[in-house]
Coordinates of N, CA and C in Angstrom, one line a residue:
M1 N 0.8 -1.1 0.1 CA 0.1 0.1 -0.2 C 0.8 1.0 0.1
P2 N 4.9 4.8 3.1 CA 4.8 4.9 3.4 C 5.1 5.3 4.6
Q3 N 9.4 4.1 7.4 CA 9.6 5.4 7.7 C 9.7 6.5 6.8
A4 N 9.1 7.3 6.3 CA 9.9 8.4 5.7 C 10.5 9.2 7.0
P5 N 10.4 8.3 7.6 CA 11.2 8.0 8.7 C 10.5 6.9 9.3
K6 N 11.1 6.4 10.6 CA 11.1 5.4 11.5 C 9.5 5.2 11.9
P7 N 8.8 3.9 11.6 CA 7.7 3.7 11.9 C 7.6 3.8 13.5
R8 N 8.8 3.4 14.2 CA 8.7 3.5 15.6 C 9.1 4.8 16.3
A9 N 8.9 5.9 15.4 CA 9.4 7.2 16.0 C 8.5 7.8 16.9
S10 N 8.6 8.4 17.8 CA 7.6 9.2 18.5 C 6.8 10.0 18.0
R11 N 5.5 10.2 18.6 CA 4.6 11.0 17.9 C 4.8 12.3 17.9
G12 N 4.6 12.9 17.0 CA 5.0 14.4 17.0 C 6.6 14.8 16.3
R13 N 7.3 13.6 16.6 CA 8.6 14.1 16.1 C 8.8 14.3 14.5
A14 N 9.7 15.5 14.4 CA 9.9 15.8 12.8 C 10.4 14.4 11.9
L15 N 9.8 14.2 11.0 CA 10.6 13.5 9.7 C 11.7 13.7 9.6
K16 N 12.5 12.8 9.5 CA 14.0 13.0 8.9 C 14.6 11.9 8.3
A17 N 15.7 11.9 7.4 CA 16.2 11.2 6.7 C 17.3 11.0 7.1
P18 N 18.1 9.8 7.0 CA 19.7 9.7 7.5 C 20.5 10.3 6.5
T19 N 21.9 10.8 7.0 CA 22.6 11.5 6.1 C 23.4 10.3 5.7
A20 N 24.0 9.6 6.4 CA 25.0 8.9 6.1 C 24.7 8.0 4.9
S21 N 23.6 7.3 4.6 CA 23.4 6.5 3.3 C 23.5 7.9 2.1
R22 N 22.9 9.0 2.4 CA 22.7 10.0 1.3 C 24.3 10.3 0.8
D23 N 25.0 10.7 2.0 CA 26.3 10.7 1.7 C 27.0 9.8 0.6
A24 N 26.8 8.4 1.1 CA 27.6 7.5 0.4 C 26.9 7.4 -1.0
L25 N 25.6 7.6 -1.2 CA 25.2 7.7 -2.3 C 25.5 8.9 -3.4
N26 N 25.6 10.0 -2.8 CA 26.1 11.3 -3.5 C 27.4 11.1 -4.2
R27 N 28.4 10.6 -3.4 CA 29.6 10.2 -3.9 C 30.1 9.6 -5.4
S28 N 28.8 9.0 -5.8 CA 28.9 8.5 -7.2 C 28.2 9.3 -7.9
Y29 N 27.9 10.7 -8.1 CA 27.7 11.8 -8.7 C 28.6 12.3 -9.0
P30 N 28.8 13.0 -10.2 CA 29.9 14.3 -10.8 C 29.6 15.2 -9.7
R31 N 30.5 16.0 -9.6 CA 30.7 17.1 -8.5 C 29.4 17.9 -8.7
G32 N 28.9 18.6 -10.0 CA 28.2 19.5 -10.1 C 26.6 18.8 -10.0
A33 N 26.5 17.5 -10.1 CA 25.0 16.8 -10.2 C 25.1 16.6 -8.7
R34 N 26.1 16.5 -8.2 CA 26.2 16.1 -6.6 C 25.6 17.3 -5.8
R35 N 26.1 18.4 -5.9 CA 26.0 19.7 -5.3 C 24.4 20.0 -5.5
K36 N 23.9 19.6 -6.7 CA 22.5 20.0 -7.2 C 21.7 19.1 -6.4
R37 N 22.2 17.9 -6.3 CA 21.0 16.9 -5.5 C 21.4 17.1 -4.1
E38 N 22.3 17.5 -3.5 CA 22.4 17.9 -2.2 C 21.6 19.1 -1.7
T39 N 21.5 20.1 -2.8 CA 20.7 21.3 -2.3 C 19.6 20.9 -2.5
R40 N 18.9 20.2 -3.3 CA 17.6 19.8 -3.4 C 17.3 19.1 -2.3
A41 N 18.1 18.1 -1.8 CA 17.8 17.1 -0.4 C 17.7 18.1 0.6
R42 N 18.5 19.3 0.9 CA 18.3 20.1 1.8 C 17.0 20.9 1.9
L43 N 16.3 21.1 0.5 CA 15.2 22.0 0.5 C 14.2 21.0 0.8
L44 N 14.1 19.9 0.7 CA 13.1 18.8 1.0 C 13.2 18.6 2.6
D45 N 14.2 18.4 3.1 CA 14.6 18.1 4.4 C 13.8 19.5 5.1
A46 N 14.0 20.4 4.9 CA 13.8 21.7 5.5 C 12.3 22.0 5.3
A47 N 11.6 21.3 4.1 CA 10.3 21.7 4.0 C 9.5 20.5 5.2
L48 N 10.2 19.3 4.9 CA 9.5 18.3 6.0 C 9.4 18.7 7.3
K49 N 10.5 19.4 7.8 CA 10.7 20.1 9.2 C 9.6 21.1 9.6
L50 N 9.4 21.8 8.3 CA 8.6 23.0 8.6 C 7.0 22.5 8.5
V51 N 6.9 21.7 7.7 CA 5.2 20.9 7.6 C 5.3 20.2 9.1
A52 N 5.9 19.9 9.6 CA 5.8 19.1 10.7 C 5.5 19.9 11.9
A53 N 6.3 21.1 11.9 CA 5.8 21.9 12.9 C 4.6 23.1 12.6
K54 N 4.3 23.4 11.1 CA 3.4 24.5 11.0 C 2.3 24.0 10.2
G55 N 2.5 22.9 9.7 CA 1.2 22.4 8.7 C 1.7 22.9 7.1
L56 N 0.9 22.1 6.3 CA 1.3 22.3 4.8 C 0.8 23.6 4.3
T57 N 0.0 24.0 4.7 CA -0.2 25.4 4.0 C 0.2 26.6 4.6
S58 N 1.0 26.6 5.8 CA 1.2 27.7 6.4 C 2.7 28.0 5.9
V59 N 3.6 27.0 5.1 CA 4.8 27.4 5.1 C 5.1 27.9 3.7
T60 N 6.3 28.9 3.9 CA 6.3 29.7 2.8 C 8.0 29.4 1.9
I61 N 8.0 29.8 0.9 CA 9.3 29.4 0.3 C 10.4 30.0 1.1
N62 N 10.0 31.2 1.3 CA 11.3 31.9 2.0 C 11.8 31.4 3.1
E63 N 10.6 30.7 4.1 CA 11.1 30.1 5.3 C 11.8 28.7 4.8
I64 N 11.3 28.0 3.7 CA 12.1 26.8 3.4 C 13.7 27.2 3.0
T65 N 13.6 28.2 2.2 CA 15.1 28.5 1.7 C 15.9 28.9 2.9
E66 N 15.4 29.6 3.8 CA 16.2 30.1 4.9 C 16.6 29.0 5.8
A67 N 15.8 27.9 6.2 CA 16.0 26.7 7.0 C 16.8 26.0 6.3
A68 N 17.1 25.8 4.9 CA 17.8 25.0 4.0 C 19.0 25.7 4.1
D69 N 19.3 26.9 4.3 CA 20.8 27.9 3.9 C 20.9 27.8 2.4
V70 N 19.7 27.9 1.6 CA 20.1 28.4 0.3 C 19.2 29.4 -0.3
G71 N 19.9 30.0 -1.2 CA 19.4 31.4 -1.8 C 18.0 31.3 -2.1
F72 N 17.1 32.3 -2.1 CA 15.7 32.2 -2.5 C 15.5 31.9 -3.7
G73 N 16.4 32.4 -4.9 CA 16.4 32.3 -6.1 C 16.8 30.8 -6.6
S74 N 17.5 30.3 -5.8 CA 17.9 28.9 -6.0 C 16.8 27.9 -6.0
F75 N 15.9 28.2 -5.3 CA 14.6 27.2 -5.2 C 14.3 26.9 -6.6
Y76 N 13.9 27.9 -7.3 CA 13.4 27.5 -8.7 C 14.6 26.8 -9.8
N77 N 15.6 26.6 -9.0 CA 16.5 25.7 -10.2 C 16.0 24.2 -9.9
H78 N 15.2 24.1 -8.7 CA 14.7 22.7 -8.4 C 13.4 22.5 -8.4
F79 N 12.7 23.7 -8.3 CA 11.0 23.3 -8.2 C 10.4 24.5 -8.8
E80 N 9.5 24.2 -9.6 CA 8.7 25.1 -10.2 C 7.8 26.1 -9.3
S81 N 7.4 25.6 -8.2 CA 6.6 26.3 -7.1 C 6.6 25.7 -5.8
K82 N 6.0 26.3 -4.8 CA 6.1 25.3 -3.5 C 5.2 24.3 -3.6
E83 N 4.0 24.4 -4.6 CA 3.3 23.2 -4.7 C 4.1 22.0 -5.5
G84 N 4.9 22.5 -6.7 CA 5.6 21.4 -7.0 C 6.6 20.8 -6.1
M85 N 7.1 21.4 -5.2 CA 7.9 20.9 -4.4 C 7.5 19.9 -3.1
F86 N 6.0 20.4 -2.8 CA 5.4 19.4 -1.9 C 4.8 18.3 -2.6
T87 N 4.8 18.2 -3.9 CA 4.3 17.1 -4.7 C 5.4 16.1 -4.9
A88 N 6.8 16.8 -5.0 CA 7.9 16.0 -5.0 C 8.2 15.2 -3.6
L89 N 7.8 16.1 -2.5 CA 7.9 15.4 -1.1 C 7.2 14.3 -1.2
I90 N 5.8 14.6 -1.4 CA 4.9 13.9 -1.1 C 5.0 12.3 -1.8
E91 N 5.3 12.6 -3.3 CA 5.6 11.3 -4.0 C 6.8 10.4 -3.3
W92 N 7.8 11.4 -3.1 CA 8.8 10.5 -2.3 C 8.5 9.5 -1.1
M93 N 7.7 10.3 -0.2 CA 7.3 9.9 0.9 C 6.8 8.5 0.8
F94 N 5.5 8.5 -0.1 CA 4.9 7.4 -0.3 C 5.2 6.2 -1.1
E95 N 6.1 6.9 -2.1 CA 7.2 5.7 -3.0 C 7.9 4.9 -1.8
E96 N 8.5 5.6 -1.3 CA 9.5 5.2 -0.2 C 8.8 4.1 0.8
F97 N 7.8 4.5 1.3 CA 6.9 3.7 2.2 C 6.4 2.3 1.7
A98 N 6.1 2.6 0.2 CA 5.6 1.3 -0.6 C 6.9 0.5 -0.6
D99 N 8.1 1.1 -0.7 CA 9.5 0.1 -0.9 C 9.5 -0.6 0.5
T100 N 9.3 0.2 1.5 CA 9.7 -0.1 2.8 C 8.6 -1.7 3.2
L101 N 7.3 -1.3 2.8 CA 6.4 -2.5 2.8 C 6.9 -3.7 2.1
D102 N 7.4 -3.7 0.8 CA 7.8 -4.4 -0.1 C 8.8 -5.3 0.7
H103 N 9.6 -4.8 1.6 CA 10.6 -5.1 2.3 C 10.3 -6.0 3.2
I104 N 9.5 -5.6 4.1 CA 8.7 -6.0 5.3 C 8.1 -7.3 5.0
A105 N 7.3 -7.1 3.6 CA 6.6 -8.6 3.5 C 7.3 -9.5 2.6
A106 N 8.6 -9.4 2.3 CA 9.2 -10.1 1.3 C 9.3 -11.5 1.6
G107 N 9.1 -12.0 3.1 CA 9.0 -13.3 3.2 C 8.0 -13.9 3.5
L108 N 6.8 -13.1 3.2 CA 5.2 -13.8 3.5 C 4.9 -14.4 2.1
S109 N 4.2 -15.3 2.2 CA 3.8 -16.3 1.1 C 2.2 -16.1 1.0
D110 N 1.7 -15.6 2.1 CA 0.2 -15.6 2.0 C -0.3 -14.1 1.6
P111 N -1.0 -14.0 0.3 CA -1.4 -12.4 -0.1 C -2.2 -11.8 1.1
A112 N -3.0 -12.6 1.9 CA -4.0 -12.1 2.7 C -2.9 -11.5 3.8
E113 N -1.8 -12.3 4.3 CA -0.9 -11.7 5.4 C -0.3 -10.6 4.9
V114 N 0.1 -10.4 3.7 CA 0.6 -9.1 3.1 C -0.2 -8.2 3.3
I115 N -1.5 -8.2 2.8 CA -2.3 -7.2 2.7 C -2.5 -6.5 4.5
A116 N -2.8 -7.6 5.1 CA -3.0 -7.3 6.7 C -1.6 -6.5 7.2
V117 N -0.6 -7.0 6.7 CA 0.5 -6.3 7.4 C 0.8 -4.9 6.8
S118 N 0.4 -4.8 5.7 CA 0.4 -3.5 5.0 C -0.5 -2.2 5.8
V119 N -1.4 -2.8 6.0 CA -2.7 -2.2 6.6 C -2.2 -1.7 8.0
R120 N -1.7 -2.7 8.6 CA -1.4 -2.2 10.0 C 0.0 -1.4 10.1
H121 N 0.8 -1.5 9.4 CA 2.1 -0.6 9.4 C 1.6 0.8 9.1
T122 N 0.5 0.6 7.8 CA 0.2 2.0 7.4 C -0.6 2.8 8.6
L123 N -1.6 2.3 9.2 CA -2.1 2.7 10.4 C -1.4 3.3 11.6
L124 N -0.3 2.2 11.9 CA 0.6 2.6 13.0 C 1.4 3.9 12.8
R125 N 1.9 3.8 11.3 CA 2.6 5.1 11.0 C 2.0 6.2 10.9
A126 N 0.7 6.2 10.6 CA 0.0 7.4 10.5 C -0.2 7.9 11.8
Y127 N -0.7 7.2 12.9 CA -0.7 7.5 14.3 C 0.3 8.0 14.9
R128 N 1.6 7.2 14.7 CA 2.8 7.8 15.5 C 3.5 8.9 14.7
E129 N 3.3 9.2 13.4 CA 4.0 10.2 12.8 C 2.6 11.1 12.2
P130 N 2.1 12.0 13.0 CA 0.9 12.5 12.6 C 0.9 13.5 11.3
V131 N 2.1 14.1 10.9 CA 2.2 14.9 9.7 C 2.1 13.8 8.6
W132 N 2.8 12.8 8.7 CA 3.0 11.8 7.7 C 1.2 11.3 7.4
G133 N 0.7 11.1 8.6 CA -0.8 10.8 8.5 C -1.5 11.8 7.9
Q134 N -1.6 12.8 7.9 CA -2.2 13.9 7.7 C -2.1 14.0 5.9
L135 N -0.8 13.9 5.4 CA -0.5 13.7 4.1 C -1.3 12.8 3.5
L136 N -1.3 11.6 4.2 CA -1.7 10.2 3.8 C -3.3 10.3 3.5
I137 N -3.9 11.1 4.5 CA -5.2 11.3 4.6 C -5.8 12.4 3.4
R138 N -5.0 13.4 3.0 CA -5.0 14.6 2.1 C -4.7 13.8 0.8
E139 N -4.2 12.9 0.5 CA -3.4 12.4 -0.8 C -4.0 11.0 -1.1
G140 N -4.4 10.2 -0.1 CA -4.6 8.9 -0.3 C -5.3 8.6 -1.6
L141 N -6.5 9.2 -1.9 CA -7.5 9.0 -3.1 C -7.2 10.0 -4.4
S142 N -6.1 10.7 -4.3 CA -5.6 11.4 -5.5 C -5.2 10.7 -6.5
P143 N -5.5 10.8 -7.7 CA -5.0 10.1 -8.7 C -3.7 9.7 -8.8
R144 N -2.5 10.7 -8.3 CA -1.3 10.5 -8.2 C -0.9 9.2 -7.3
A145 N -1.8 9.4 -6.2 CA -1.5 8.4 -5.2 C -1.9 7.0 -5.6
L146 N -2.9 6.8 -6.3 CA -3.5 5.6 -6.9 C -2.7 5.1 -7.9
S147 N -2.1 6.0 -8.6 CA -1.5 5.5 -9.9 C -0.2 5.1 -9.6
R148 N 0.4 5.0 -8.6 CA 1.7 4.8 -8.0 C 1.9 4.4 -6.7
G149 N 3.2 4.2 -6.4 CA 3.5 4.2 -5.0 C 2.6 2.9 -4.3
L150 N 2.0 3.7 -2.9 CA 1.0 2.5 -2.2 C -0.2 2.3 -3.2
G151 N -0.7 3.0 -4.2 CA -1.8 2.6 -4.7 C -1.4 1.4 -5.8
Q152 N -0.3 1.2 -6.1 CA 0.2 0.6 -7.1 C 0.5 -0.8 -6.5
R153 N 0.9 -0.7 -5.2 CA 1.6 -1.9 -4.8 C -0.1 -2.6 -4.0
L154 N -0.8 -2.0 -3.6 CA -2.2 -2.4 -3.1 C -2.7 -3.3 -4.2
L155 N -2.9 -2.6 -5.4 CA -3.6 -3.2 -6.7 C -2.8 -4.5 -6.9
R156 N -1.5 -4.3 -6.8 CA -0.7 -5.7 -7.6 C -0.7 -6.9 -6.2
D157 N -0.9 -6.5 -5.0 CA -1.0 -7.3 -3.9 C -2.4 -8.0 -4.1
S158 N -3.4 -7.2 -4.3 CA -4.8 -7.6 -4.4 C -4.8 -8.5 -5.7
E159 N -4.2 -8.1 -6.7 CA -4.4 -8.9 -8.2 C -3.9 -10.5 -7.8
R160 N -2.7 -10.5 -7.3 CA -2.2 -11.8 -6.9 C -3.0 -12.7 -6.0
G161 N -3.6 -11.9 -5.0 CA -4.4 -12.7 -4.1 C -5.8 -13.2 -5.1
I162 N -6.2 -12.5 -5.8 CA -7.3 -12.8 -6.8 C -6.9 -14.0 -7.6
S163 N -5.7 -14.1 -8.2 CA -5.0 -14.9 -9.1 C -4.8 -16.3 -8.6
E164 N -4.4 -16.2 -7.3 CA -4.2 -17.5 -6.6 C -5.6 -18.0 -5.8
R165 N -6.7 -17.3 -6.1 CA -7.9 -17.8 -5.4 C -7.9 -17.5 -4.2
R166 N -7.2 -16.6 -3.6 CA -7.1 -16.3 -2.3 C -8.2 -15.5 -1.9
F167 N -8.4 -14.4 -2.7 CA -9.3 -13.3 -2.6 C -10.6 -13.7 -3.6
V168 N -11.8 -13.2 -3.3 CA -13.0 -13.2 -4.2 C -13.7 -12.2 -4.2
V169 N -13.7 -11.3 -5.2 CA -14.3 -9.9 -5.1 C -15.3 -9.9 -6.8
A170 N -15.9 -8.9 -6.6 CA -17.1 -8.8 -7.7 C -16.2 -7.5 -8.8
D171 N -15.8 -6.7 -8.1 CA -15.0 -5.7 -8.8 C -13.5 -5.5 -8.5
R172 N -12.6 -5.5 -9.1 CA -11.3 -5.4 -8.7 C -10.8 -4.1 -8.2
L173 N -11.0 -3.1 -9.1 CA -10.7 -1.5 -8.7 C -11.8 -1.1 -7.6
M174 N -12.9 -1.3 -7.7 CA -13.7 -1.0 -6.6 C -13.3 -1.4 -5.4
S175 N -12.8 -2.6 -5.4 CA -12.3 -3.3 -4.0 C -11.0 -2.4 -3.3
V176 N -10.2 -2.3 -4.4 CA -9.2 -1.5 -3.8 C -9.6 -0.2 -3.3
I177 N -10.3 0.7 -4.2 CA -10.5 2.0 -3.6 C -11.3 1.8 -2.4
S178 N -12.2 0.9 -2.1 CA -13.1 0.7 -0.9 C -12.0 0.2 0.2
V179 N -10.9 -0.5 0.0 CA -9.9 -0.7 1.2 C -9.1 0.6 1.5
V180 N -8.9 1.3 0.3 CA -8.0 2.5 0.5 C -8.9 3.6 1.4
G181 N -10.3 3.8 1.1 CA -11.0 4.4 2.1 C -11.1 4.1 3.2
T182 N -11.4 2.7 3.6 CA -11.3 2.3 4.9 C -10.0 2.3 5.5
V183 N -8.8 2.4 4.9 CA -7.7 2.6 5.8 C -7.6 4.2 6.0
L184 N -7.8 5.0 5.0 CA -8.0 6.5 5.3 C -8.9 6.7 6.5
G185 N -10.0 6.3 6.5 CA -11.0 6.6 7.6 C -10.3 6.0 8.9
G186 N -9.7 4.9 9.1 CA -9.2 4.7 10.1 C -8.1 5.5 10.6
A187 N -7.2 6.0 9.5 CA -6.1 6.7 9.9 C -7.0 8.0 10.5
A188 N -7.5 8.6 9.9 CA -8.4 10.1 10.3 C -9.1 9.8 11.5
A189 N -9.6 8.6 11.9 CA -10.1 8.3 13.3 C -9.2 8.6 14.3
E190 N -8.1 7.6 14.2 CA -7.2 7.5 15.1 C -6.4 8.9 15.2
L191 N -5.8 9.5 14.4 CA -5.5 11.0 14.4 C -6.4 11.7 15.4
H192 N -7.8 11.8 15.0 CA -8.5 12.5 15.9 C -8.6 12.1 17.4
L193 N -8.6 10.9 17.5 CA -8.7 10.5 19.0 C -7.4 10.9 19.6
A194 N -6.2 10.7 18.9 CA -5.0 10.8 19.8 C -5.1 12.6 20.0
A195 N -5.3 13.3 19.0 CA -5.4 14.8 19.4 C -6.5 15.3 20.2
S196 N -7.4 14.7 20.7 CA -8.2 14.9 21.5 C -8.2 14.3 23.0
S197 N -7.0 13.4 23.2 CA -6.7 12.8 24.4 C -5.9 13.6 25.6
K198 N -6.3 13.9 26.5 CA -5.7 14.8 27.3 C -4.8 14.2 28.2
R199 N -4.6 12.7 28.2 CA -4.0 12.1 29.1 C -2.9 11.1 28.2
A200 N -2.6 11.9 26.9 CA -1.8 10.9 26.2 C -0.5 10.6 26.7
V201 N 0.4 11.5 27.2 CA 1.4 11.1 27.8 C 1.6 10.0 28.8
R202 N 0.6 10.4 29.9 CA 0.5 9.5 30.9 C 0.2 8.0 30.8
A203 N -0.7 7.9 29.6 CA -1.2 6.4 29.2 C -0.6 6.1 28.0
R204 N 0.6 6.6 27.8 CA 1.2 6.1 26.4 C 1.2 4.6 26.0
K205 N 1.6 3.9 27.2 CA 1.5 2.5 26.9 C 0.1 2.0 26.7
V206 N -0.9 2.3 27.2 CA -2.5 1.9 27.0 C -2.7 2.3 25.7
L207 N -2.3 3.5 25.1 CA -2.7 4.1 24.1 C -2.1 3.3 22.8
R208 N -1.0 2.9 23.3 CA -0.1 2.3 21.8 C -0.8 0.7 21.9
S209 N -1.2 0.0 22.8 CA -2.1 -1.1 22.7 C -3.2 -1.0 22.3
R210 N -3.5 0.0 22.8 CA -5.1 0.4 21.8 C -5.1 0.4 20.1
E211 N -3.8 1.5 20.0 CA -3.7 1.7 18.6 C -3.3 0.5 17.9
E212 N -2.6 -0.4 18.3 CA -2.3 -1.8 17.7 C -3.7 -2.8 17.5
K213 N -4.3 -2.7 18.5 CA -5.6 -3.4 18.4 C -6.4 -2.8 17.2
F214 N -6.4 -1.6 17.2 CA -7.3 -0.8 16.2 C -6.9 -1.2 14.9
A215 N -5.4 -1.2 14.8 CA -4.8 -1.5 13.3 C -5.3 -3.2 13.2
Q216 N -5.1 -4.0 13.9 CA -5.6 -5.2 13.5 C -6.8 -5.5 13.5
R217 N -8.1 -4.7 13.9 CA -9.3 -4.9 13.6 C -9.7 -4.2 12.1
T218 N -9.0 -3.0 11.7 CA -9.0 -2.6 10.5 C -8.4 -3.5 9.5
A219 N -7.4 -4.2 9.6 CA -7.0 -5.3 8.7 C -8.0 -6.3 8.4
A220 N -8.4 -6.7 9.6 CA -9.5 -7.7 9.5 C -10.6 -7.3 8.6
I221 N -11.1 -6.1 8.9 CA -12.3 -5.7 8.0 C -11.8 -5.8 6.5
V222 N -10.6 -5.2 6.4 CA -10.2 -5.3 4.8 C -9.9 -6.5 4.1
L223 N -9.8 -7.6 5.0 CA -9.3 -8.8 4.6 C -10.8 -9.6 4.3
Q224 N -11.8 -9.3 4.9 CA -13.1 -9.7 4.8 C -13.8 -9.0 3.4
A225 N -13.5 -7.7 3.2 CA -13.8 -7.2 1.9 C -13.3 -8.0 0.8
F226 N -12.2 -8.7 0.9 CA -11.5 -9.4 0.0 C -12.1 -11.0 0.0
G227 N -13.3 -11.3 0.7 CA -13.7 -12.4 0.8 C -13.4 -13.3 1.9
L228 N -12.4 -13.0 2.6 CA -12.1 -14.1 3.8 C -13.0 -14.0 5.0
T229 N -13.4 -15.2 5.6 CA -14.3 -15.3 6.7 C -13.8 -14.4 7.7
R230 N -14.8 -13.7 9.0 CA -14.6 -13.0 9.7 C -13.5 -13.8 10.9
V231 N -13.6 -15.1 11.1 CA -12.7 -15.8 11.8 C -11.3 -15.8 11.2
E232 N -11.3 -16.2 10.0 CA -9.9 -16.0 9.4 C -9.3 -15.0 9.4
A233 N -10.0 -14.1 8.8 CA -9.4 -12.5 8.8 C -8.9 -12.0 10.3
E234 N -9.6 -12.3 11.0 CA -9.2 -11.8 12.8 C -7.9 -12.5 13.0
K235 N -7.9 -13.7 12.6 CA -6.5 -14.6 12.9 C -5.4 -14.2 12.4
I236 N -5.7 -13.9 11.0 CA -4.3 -13.4 10.4 C -3.9 -12.1 10.7
A237 N -5.1 -11.3 11.0 CA -4.7 -10.0 11.5 C -4.0 -9.7 12.7
R238 N -4.2 -10.7 13.7 CA -3.3 -10.7 15.1 C -1.9 -11.4 15.0
R239 N -1.7 -12.0 13.7 CA -0.3 -12.5 13.7 C 0.6 -11.5 13.9
P240 N 2.0 -12.0 14.6 CA 3.1 -10.9 14.9 C 3.5 -10.4 13.7
L241 N 3.6 -9.0 14.1 CA 3.9 -7.9 12.7 C 5.3 -7.8 12.6
P242 N 6.1 -8.0 11.4 CA 7.3 -8.0 11.0 C 7.4 -6.4 10.9
T243 N 8.7 -6.3 11.5 CA 9.2 -5.0 12.0 C 9.8 -4.2 10.5
A244 N 10.1 -3.0 10.6 CA 10.4 -2.2 9.2 C 11.9 -1.8 9.6
P245 N 12.6 -1.8 8.2 CA 13.8 -1.3 8.3 C 14.1 0.2 8.5
D246 N 15.3 0.5 8.6 CA 15.5 2.1 8.4 C 15.1 2.6 7.1
A247 N 14.8 4.0 7.2 CA 14.4 4.6 6.0 C 15.4 5.0 5.0
P248 N 15.3 4.8 3.6 CA 16.3 5.3 2.8 C 16.6 7.0 2.9
S249 N 17.4 7.6 2.1 CA 17.5 9.2 2.2 C 16.6 9.8 1.2
L250 N 16.4 11.0 1.2 CA 15.8 11.7 0.4 C 16.4 11.7 -1.1
P251 N 15.6 12.1 -2.1 CA 16.1 11.8 -3.4 C 16.9 13.1 -3.6

């Protein structure tokens, strides 16, 4: 179905990409291309932190370039507009997370468990990284999101389950859209509950247990939408959750 940073990161922490892997990758580029890539990465890093602190609509280009220590005019060497930069940022975040899910599910043979693991990781990340979750809710049903990254992975995994006769659905595309809607609705509900909780700090362990159970229940509902019985869907959704690797660097 995106860590653009680590799924285990504490809630409210700014999204962050590791610099070590980025530095190793950048050394393989010619100096001029490397400098351009590094500047672009700094702009995206700065935008990500500002969005986490202020929200998507409140961030200005001037704030981004100042935080990135880049000249204002240089911004337009990399992006046509602020909206274009946010598009690149969002595409990277969800493409990267889709790759992370592929890595997590690589050892799973049951298409139903692949779907369940993807749903659970998506909801847990949305809850623990609210900025990421808000972007997922905003973009989840956009043509961009459905045509690549998470949307394409979900379609691929559901097609596999159908071809192996593990899933039974009347309409493949509508089943995927309904699953996406279920996950987005679950993410929105979790973020709302988290924001309204006045005892979140003192009850963190209780909340973590609740969010994990909520992710399991949502995964079970998704599997039932693909034709599994309630008993089997709930059994699969409660299986131990494979952990996620560290995130790759910004492009």
